Coordinates of C-alpha atoms and ligand atoms in Angstrom, one line a residue:
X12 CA 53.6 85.6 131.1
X13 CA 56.4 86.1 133.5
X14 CA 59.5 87.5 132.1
X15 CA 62.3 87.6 134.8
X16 CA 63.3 88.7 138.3
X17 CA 64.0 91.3 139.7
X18 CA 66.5 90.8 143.3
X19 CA 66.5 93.7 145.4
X20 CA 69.1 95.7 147.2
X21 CA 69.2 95.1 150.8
X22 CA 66.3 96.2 153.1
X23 CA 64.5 97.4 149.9
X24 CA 61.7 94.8 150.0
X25 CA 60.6 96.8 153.5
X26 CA 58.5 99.7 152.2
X27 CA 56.8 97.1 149.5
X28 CA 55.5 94.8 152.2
X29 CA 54.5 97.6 153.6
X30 CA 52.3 98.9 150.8
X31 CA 54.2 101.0 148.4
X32 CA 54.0 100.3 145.0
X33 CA 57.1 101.5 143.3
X34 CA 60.1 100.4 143.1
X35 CA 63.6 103.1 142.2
X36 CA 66.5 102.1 139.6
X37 CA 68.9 102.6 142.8
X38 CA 66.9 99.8 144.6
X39 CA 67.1 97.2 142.4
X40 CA 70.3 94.8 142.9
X41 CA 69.7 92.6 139.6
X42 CA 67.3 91.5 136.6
X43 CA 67.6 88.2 135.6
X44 CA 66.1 87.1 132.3
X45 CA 65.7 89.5 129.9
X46 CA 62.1 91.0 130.6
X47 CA 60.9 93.4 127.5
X48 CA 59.2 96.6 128.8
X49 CA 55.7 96.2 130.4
X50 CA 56.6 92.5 131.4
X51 CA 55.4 90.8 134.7
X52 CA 58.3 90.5 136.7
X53 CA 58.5 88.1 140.1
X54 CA 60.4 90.4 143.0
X55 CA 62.8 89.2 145.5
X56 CA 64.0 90.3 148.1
X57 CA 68.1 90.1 148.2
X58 CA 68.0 87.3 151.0
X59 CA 66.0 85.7 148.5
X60 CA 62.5 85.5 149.4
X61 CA 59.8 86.5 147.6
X62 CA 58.3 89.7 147.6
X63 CA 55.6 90.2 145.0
X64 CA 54.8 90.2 141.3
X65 CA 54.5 93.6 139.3
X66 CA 55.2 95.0 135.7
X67 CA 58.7 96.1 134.6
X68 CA 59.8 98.6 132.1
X69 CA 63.8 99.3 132.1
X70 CA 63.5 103.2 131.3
X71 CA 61.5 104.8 133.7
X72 CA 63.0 106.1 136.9
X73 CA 60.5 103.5 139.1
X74 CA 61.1 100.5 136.6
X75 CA 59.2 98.1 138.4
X76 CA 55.3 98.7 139.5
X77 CA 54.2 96.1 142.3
X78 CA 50.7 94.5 141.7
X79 CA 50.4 92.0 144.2
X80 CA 52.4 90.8 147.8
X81 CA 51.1 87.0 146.7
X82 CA 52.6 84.5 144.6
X83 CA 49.3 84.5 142.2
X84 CA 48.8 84.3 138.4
X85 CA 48.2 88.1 137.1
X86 CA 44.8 86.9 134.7
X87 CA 41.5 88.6 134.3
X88 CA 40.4 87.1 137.3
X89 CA 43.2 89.1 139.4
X90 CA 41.8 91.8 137.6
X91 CA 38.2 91.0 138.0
X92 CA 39.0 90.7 142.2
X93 CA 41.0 93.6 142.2
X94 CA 37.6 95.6 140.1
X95 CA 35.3 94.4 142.6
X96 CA 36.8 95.7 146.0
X97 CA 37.6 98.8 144.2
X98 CA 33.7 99.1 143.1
X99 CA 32.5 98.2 146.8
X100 CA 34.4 101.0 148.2
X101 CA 32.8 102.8 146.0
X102 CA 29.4 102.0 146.6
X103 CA 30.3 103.0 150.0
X104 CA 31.1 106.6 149.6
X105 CA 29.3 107.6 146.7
X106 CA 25.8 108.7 145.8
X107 CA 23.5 110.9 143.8
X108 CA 26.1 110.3 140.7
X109 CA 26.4 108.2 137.9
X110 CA 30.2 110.0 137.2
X111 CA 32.5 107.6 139.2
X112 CA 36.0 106.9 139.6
X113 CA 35.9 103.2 139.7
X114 CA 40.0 102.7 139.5
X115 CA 42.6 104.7 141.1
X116 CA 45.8 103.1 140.4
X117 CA 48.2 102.3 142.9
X118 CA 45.3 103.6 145.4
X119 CA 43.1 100.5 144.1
X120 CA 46.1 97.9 143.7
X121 CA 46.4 98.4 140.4
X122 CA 49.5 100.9 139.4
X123 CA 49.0 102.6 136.4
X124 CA 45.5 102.6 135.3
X125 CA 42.6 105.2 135.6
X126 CA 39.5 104.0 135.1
X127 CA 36.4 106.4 135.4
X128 CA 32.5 105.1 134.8
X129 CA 30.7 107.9 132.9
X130 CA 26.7 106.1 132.9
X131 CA 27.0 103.6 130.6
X132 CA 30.5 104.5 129.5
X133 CA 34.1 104.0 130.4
X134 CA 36.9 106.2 130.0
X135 CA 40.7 105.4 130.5
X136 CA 43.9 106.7 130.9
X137 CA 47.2 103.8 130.8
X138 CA 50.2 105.4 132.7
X139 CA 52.8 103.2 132.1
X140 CA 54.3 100.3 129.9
X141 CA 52.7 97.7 131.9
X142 CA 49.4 98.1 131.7
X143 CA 49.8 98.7 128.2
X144 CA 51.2 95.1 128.2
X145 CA 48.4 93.7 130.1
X146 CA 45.6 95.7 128.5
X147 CA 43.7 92.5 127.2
X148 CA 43.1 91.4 130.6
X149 CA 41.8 94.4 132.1
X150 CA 39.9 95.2 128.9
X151 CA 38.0 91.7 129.7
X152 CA 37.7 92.2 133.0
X153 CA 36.0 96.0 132.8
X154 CA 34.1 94.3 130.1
X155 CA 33.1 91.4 132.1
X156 CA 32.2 93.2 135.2
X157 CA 30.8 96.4 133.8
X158 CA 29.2 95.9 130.2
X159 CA 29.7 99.2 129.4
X160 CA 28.5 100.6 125.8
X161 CA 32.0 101.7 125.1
X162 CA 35.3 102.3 126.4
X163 CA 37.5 105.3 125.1
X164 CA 41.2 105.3 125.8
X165 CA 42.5 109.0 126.3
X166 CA 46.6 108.5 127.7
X167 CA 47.5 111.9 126.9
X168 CA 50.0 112.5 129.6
X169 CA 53.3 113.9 128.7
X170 CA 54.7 111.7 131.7
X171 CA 54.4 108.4 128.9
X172 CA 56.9 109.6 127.3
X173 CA 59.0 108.2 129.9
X174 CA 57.7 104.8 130.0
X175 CA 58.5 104.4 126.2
X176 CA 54.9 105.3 125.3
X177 CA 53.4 108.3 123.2
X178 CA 50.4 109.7 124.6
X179 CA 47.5 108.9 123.1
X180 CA 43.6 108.8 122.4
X181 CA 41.8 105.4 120.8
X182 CA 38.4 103.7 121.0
X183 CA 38.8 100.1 122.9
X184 CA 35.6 98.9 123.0
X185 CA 31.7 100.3 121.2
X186 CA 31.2 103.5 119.7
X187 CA 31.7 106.4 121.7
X188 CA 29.2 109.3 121.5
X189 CA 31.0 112.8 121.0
X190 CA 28.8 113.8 124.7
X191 CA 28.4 111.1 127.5
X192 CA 25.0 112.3 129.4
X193 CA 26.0 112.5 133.0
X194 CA 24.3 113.5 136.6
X195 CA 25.9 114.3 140.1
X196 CA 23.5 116.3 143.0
X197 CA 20.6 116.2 140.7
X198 CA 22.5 118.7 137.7
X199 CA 22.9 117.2 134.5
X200 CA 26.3 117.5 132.6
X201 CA 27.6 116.4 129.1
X202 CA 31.8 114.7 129.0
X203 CA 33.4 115.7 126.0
X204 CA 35.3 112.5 124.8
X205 CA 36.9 114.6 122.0
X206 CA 38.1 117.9 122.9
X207 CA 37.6 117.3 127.2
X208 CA 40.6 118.0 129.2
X209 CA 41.7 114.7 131.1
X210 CA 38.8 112.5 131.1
X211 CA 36.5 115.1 130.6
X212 CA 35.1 115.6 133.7
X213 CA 36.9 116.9 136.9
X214 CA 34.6 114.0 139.1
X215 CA 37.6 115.1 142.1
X216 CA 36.0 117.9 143.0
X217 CA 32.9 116.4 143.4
X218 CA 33.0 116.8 147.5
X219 CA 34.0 119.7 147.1
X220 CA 31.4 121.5 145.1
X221 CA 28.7 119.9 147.5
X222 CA 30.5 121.7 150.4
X223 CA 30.2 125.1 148.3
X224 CA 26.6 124.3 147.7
X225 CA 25.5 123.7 151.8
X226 CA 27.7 127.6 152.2
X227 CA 26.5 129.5 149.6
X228 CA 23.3 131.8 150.0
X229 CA 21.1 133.2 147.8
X230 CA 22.0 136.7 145.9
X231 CA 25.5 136.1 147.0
X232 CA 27.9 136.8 143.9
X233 CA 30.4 134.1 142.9
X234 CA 33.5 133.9 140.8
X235 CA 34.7 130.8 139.5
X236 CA 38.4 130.9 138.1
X237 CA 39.1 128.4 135.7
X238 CA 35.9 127.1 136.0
X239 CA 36.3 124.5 132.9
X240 CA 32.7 123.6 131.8
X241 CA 30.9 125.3 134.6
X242 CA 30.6 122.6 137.3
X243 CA 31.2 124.6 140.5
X244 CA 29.2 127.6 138.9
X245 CA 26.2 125.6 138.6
X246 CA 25.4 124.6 142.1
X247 CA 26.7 128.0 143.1
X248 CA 23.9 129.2 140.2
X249 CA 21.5 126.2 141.9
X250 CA 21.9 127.7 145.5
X251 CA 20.7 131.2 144.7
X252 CA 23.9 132.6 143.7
X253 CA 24.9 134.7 141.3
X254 CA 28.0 133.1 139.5
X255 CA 30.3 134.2 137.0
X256 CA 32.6 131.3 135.1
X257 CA 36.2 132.1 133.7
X258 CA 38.4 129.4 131.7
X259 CA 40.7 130.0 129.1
X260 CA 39.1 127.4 126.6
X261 CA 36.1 128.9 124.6
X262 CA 34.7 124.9 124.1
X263 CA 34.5 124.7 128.0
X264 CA 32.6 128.2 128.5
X265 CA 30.5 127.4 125.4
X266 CA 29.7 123.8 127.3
X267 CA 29.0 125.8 130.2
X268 CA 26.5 127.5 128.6
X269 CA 24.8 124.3 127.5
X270 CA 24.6 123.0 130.9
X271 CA 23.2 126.3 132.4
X272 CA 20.5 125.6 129.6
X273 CA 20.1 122.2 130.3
X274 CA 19.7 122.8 134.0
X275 CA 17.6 126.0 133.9
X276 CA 19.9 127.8 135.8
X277 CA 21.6 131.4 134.7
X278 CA 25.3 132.0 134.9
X279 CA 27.6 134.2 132.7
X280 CA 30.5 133.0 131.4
X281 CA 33.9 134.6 130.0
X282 CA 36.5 133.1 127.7
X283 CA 39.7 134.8 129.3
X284 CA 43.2 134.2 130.5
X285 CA 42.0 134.5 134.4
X286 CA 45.5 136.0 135.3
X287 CA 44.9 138.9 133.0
X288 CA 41.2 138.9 134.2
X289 CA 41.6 139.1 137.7
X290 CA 43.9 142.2 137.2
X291 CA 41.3 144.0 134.9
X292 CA 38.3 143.1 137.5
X293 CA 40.5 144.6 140.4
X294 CA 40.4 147.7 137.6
X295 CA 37.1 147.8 137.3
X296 CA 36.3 147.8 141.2
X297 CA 34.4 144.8 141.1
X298 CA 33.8 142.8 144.5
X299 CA 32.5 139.0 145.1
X300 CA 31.4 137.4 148.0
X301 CA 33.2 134.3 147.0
X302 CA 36.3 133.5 144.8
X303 CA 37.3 130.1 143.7
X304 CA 40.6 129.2 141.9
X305 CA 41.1 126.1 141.0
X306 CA 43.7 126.1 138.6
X307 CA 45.5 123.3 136.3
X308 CA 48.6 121.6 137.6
X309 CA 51.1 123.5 135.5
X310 CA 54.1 121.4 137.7
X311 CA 54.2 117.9 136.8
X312 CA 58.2 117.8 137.8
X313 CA 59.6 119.2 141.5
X314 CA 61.5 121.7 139.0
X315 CA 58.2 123.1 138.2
X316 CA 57.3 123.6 141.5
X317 CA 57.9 126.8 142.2
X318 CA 56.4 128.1 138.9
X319 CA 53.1 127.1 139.9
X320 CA 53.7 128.3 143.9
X321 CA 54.4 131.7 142.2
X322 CA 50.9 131.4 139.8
X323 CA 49.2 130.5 143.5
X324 CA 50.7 133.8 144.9
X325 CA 49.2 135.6 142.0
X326 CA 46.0 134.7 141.9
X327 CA 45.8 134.9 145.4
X328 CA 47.6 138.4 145.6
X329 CA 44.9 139.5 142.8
X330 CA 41.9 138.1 144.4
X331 CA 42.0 139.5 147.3
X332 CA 41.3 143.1 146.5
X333 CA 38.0 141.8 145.2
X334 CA 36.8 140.6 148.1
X335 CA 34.9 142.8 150.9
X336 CA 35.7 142.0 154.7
X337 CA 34.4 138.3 155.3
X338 CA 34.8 137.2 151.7
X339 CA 35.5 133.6 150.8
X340 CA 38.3 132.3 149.2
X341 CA 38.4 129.0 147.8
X342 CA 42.3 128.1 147.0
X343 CA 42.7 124.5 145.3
X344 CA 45.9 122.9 143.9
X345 CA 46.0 119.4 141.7
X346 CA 49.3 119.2 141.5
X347 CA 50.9 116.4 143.8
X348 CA 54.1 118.3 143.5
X349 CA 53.2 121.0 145.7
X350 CA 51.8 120.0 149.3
X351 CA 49.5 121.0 151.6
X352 CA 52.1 123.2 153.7
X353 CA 53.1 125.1 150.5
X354 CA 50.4 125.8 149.6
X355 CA 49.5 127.5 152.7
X356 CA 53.0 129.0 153.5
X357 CA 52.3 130.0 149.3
X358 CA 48.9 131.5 150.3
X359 CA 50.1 132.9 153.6
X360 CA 52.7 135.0 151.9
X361 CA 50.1 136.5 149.2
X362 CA 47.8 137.4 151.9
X363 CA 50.7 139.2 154.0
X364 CA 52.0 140.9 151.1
X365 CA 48.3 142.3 151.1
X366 CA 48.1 143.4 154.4
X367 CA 44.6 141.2 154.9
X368 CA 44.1 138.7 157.3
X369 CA 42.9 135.2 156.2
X370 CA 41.5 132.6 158.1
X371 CA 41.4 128.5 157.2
X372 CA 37.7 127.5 157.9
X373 CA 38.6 124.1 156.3
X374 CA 40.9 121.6 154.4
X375 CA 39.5 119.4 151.9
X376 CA 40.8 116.9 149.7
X377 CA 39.7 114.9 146.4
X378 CA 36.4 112.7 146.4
X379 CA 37.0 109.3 147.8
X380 CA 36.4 107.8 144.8
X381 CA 39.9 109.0 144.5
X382 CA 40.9 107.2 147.8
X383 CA 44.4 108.9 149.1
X384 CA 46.6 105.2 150.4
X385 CA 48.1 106.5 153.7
X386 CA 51.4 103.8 152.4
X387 CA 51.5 105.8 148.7
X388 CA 52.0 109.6 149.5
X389 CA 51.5 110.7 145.5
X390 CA 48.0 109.5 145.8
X391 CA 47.0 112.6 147.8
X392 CA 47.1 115.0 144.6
X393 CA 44.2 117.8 145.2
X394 CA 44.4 119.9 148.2
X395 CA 41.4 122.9 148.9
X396 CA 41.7 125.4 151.0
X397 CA 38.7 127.3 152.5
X398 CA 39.6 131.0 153.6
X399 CA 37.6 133.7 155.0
X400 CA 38.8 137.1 154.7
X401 CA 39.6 140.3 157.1
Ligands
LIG25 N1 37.0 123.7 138.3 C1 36.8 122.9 137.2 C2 38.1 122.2 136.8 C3 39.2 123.1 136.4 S1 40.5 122.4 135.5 C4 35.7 121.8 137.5 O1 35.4 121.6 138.7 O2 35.2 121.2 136.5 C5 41.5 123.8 135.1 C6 40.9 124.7 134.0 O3 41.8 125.8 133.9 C7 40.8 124.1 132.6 O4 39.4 124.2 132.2 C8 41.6 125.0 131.7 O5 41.1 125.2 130.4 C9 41.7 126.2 132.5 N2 42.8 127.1 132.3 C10 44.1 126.8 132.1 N3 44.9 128.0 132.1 C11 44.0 129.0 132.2 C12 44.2 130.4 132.3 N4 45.4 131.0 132.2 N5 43.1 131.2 132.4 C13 41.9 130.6 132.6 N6 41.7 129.3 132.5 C14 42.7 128.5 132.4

């Protein structure tokens, strides 16, 4: 299976030992053999000793992705070990939910593969050339360790373009139903496999939608913004509240509405552009007790960055007239690109330009199922923040 070698520039083997998976075009020194994209490359370290064994692609700006520090075979059984610490963990931090992250890439070892356990189903996402390559192996080993009914492919990131790859959506394994029955907290939820954004179910925000469920009281009024297929909405509904759901995507609203049905729980939902909303809601002098925005990444390069800063600033700038003194605002960004201090310097200057103070009652993160590796900053992707208005 192994291709070639890849010898380091001086000093560059450092971060690797010390956890980081990826490896720049800058930092590499030489490639011997002539590894075809997706091989499994040995790296060494320019002194010569080895350093570990990962994929290689040539095109991507981080050509090689390092899967292990040890000089071991890269088989099912790798997979298989790698499946079982990452399912332990797991067992550790989550309950009440059969919607589970079971693989976080480079957070879990294994660099470019997303694997999340919907009940008796799997669904996938393959970021890069490698795992493409080695999909046989961890196709056995999910198989072997799982048993799932059926496991869907759904690679639709633009970013694959980069690797070689065109995104992409394919059955790998059963039959896939067209709605995967699914519970977390004791609500019951249906993942799209067809039309669902990402893998159909934002199982992230999980945490975070038990934290809004312990603050919310009864008769308290709740907008969700971008609220996708009505997750935060429900336990806001569950809790006593009244909620009100806005997304953009008339499938996720109607879904919404299924699971409000399902759950015997009343919500009202809106198919609207929530920019536009917001603005016609400020109009029309309405007031909520809580606001949550949790919108879509929008930046996936650093030159995007500031497009999506500016989007925070506007929803931000147009929430806040709709919420009385001690109002909650729940600010979240997905978007690795734009970190935890922008967002608050971001937020900061909306709230300023308002002439309202805001207060941070908390910082949360994405589920643990999602585990953020100290070593491997871009695995800390979705940031919340929890405001309270003057
Ligand atoms: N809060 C959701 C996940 C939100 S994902 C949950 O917990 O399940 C982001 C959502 O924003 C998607 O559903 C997408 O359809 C929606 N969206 C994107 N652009 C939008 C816009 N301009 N107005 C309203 N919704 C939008």
């Amino acid at each position: 299976m192994l291709e070639g070698r890849v010898i380091l520039k001086q000093g560059r083997e450092k971060k690797l030992r010390h956890l980081y998976p990826w490896i720049q075009q800058g930092e590499i020194a030489e490639v011997q053999g002539s590894p075809t994209p997706g091989a499994l490359v040995q790296v060494y370290a320019k002194e010569g000793n080895f350093v570990g064994v990962g994929t290689y692609n040539p095109k991507p700006r981080f050509p090689v992705r390092l899967l292990s520090l040890q000089e071991e075979p890269i088989d099912q059984a790798f997979f298989v070990r790698r499946l079982q610490r990452a399912l332990s963990l797991r067992q550790k931090v989550v309950s009440d939910t059969n919607a589970v992250r079971i693989l976080f890439g480079e957070s879990d070892g294994i660099p470019g593969l997303i694997v999340d356990q919907f009940g008796d189903y799997l669904v996938v996402q393959v970021r890069t050339a490698g795992m493409e390559r080695l999909k046989p192996l961890w196709l056995s080993a999910l198989s072997e360790v799982l048993n799932p009914k059926g496991i869907l492919e759904r690679s639709e990131m633009e970013s694959r373009r980069e690797e070689g790859l065109c995104p992409h959506t394919q059955t790998l394994l059963g039959e896939m139903p067209e709605y995967i029955p699914i519970h977390e907290s004791g609500l019951e939820f249906l993942v799209p496999t067809q039309w669902g954004l990402k893998t159909g179910f934002y199982i992230d925000q999980r945490d975070n939608r038990r934290q809004l469920a312990r603050q919310i009281q009864p008769g308290e009024r709740v907008l969700d913004l971008f609220c996708y297929t009505g997750a935060f909405s429900l336990y806001a509904a569950r809790a006593g509240a009244q909620a009100v759901g806005v997304d953009i995507l008339p499938d996720a609203t109607a879904l919404a509405q299924r699971h409000a049905e399902m759950n015997h729980l009343e919500a009202t939902w809106l198919t609207a552009n929530a920019f536009d909303w917001l603005v016609e809601a400020q109009g029309r002098g309405e007031q909520y007790d809580w606001i949550l925005l949790d919108p879509p990444a929008i930046a996936k390069t650093r030159g995007q960055r500031d497009s999506l800063k500016w989007a925070i600033w506007k929803l931000v700038y147009n929430a806040l007239p709709l919420l009385p003194e001690g109002g909650r605002l729940v600010v979240c960004s997905c978007a690795y690109q734009l970190d935890l201090s922008i967002m608050i310097d971001t937020v900061r200057l909306a709230c300023t330009d308002r002439g309202r103070a805001l207060w941070v009652d908390d910082v949360s993160f994405q589920s643990p199922d999602h585990p953020f590796l100290l070593q491997f900053p871009e695995s800390l992707y979705l940031k919340c923040l929890w405001l309270r208005v003057g």
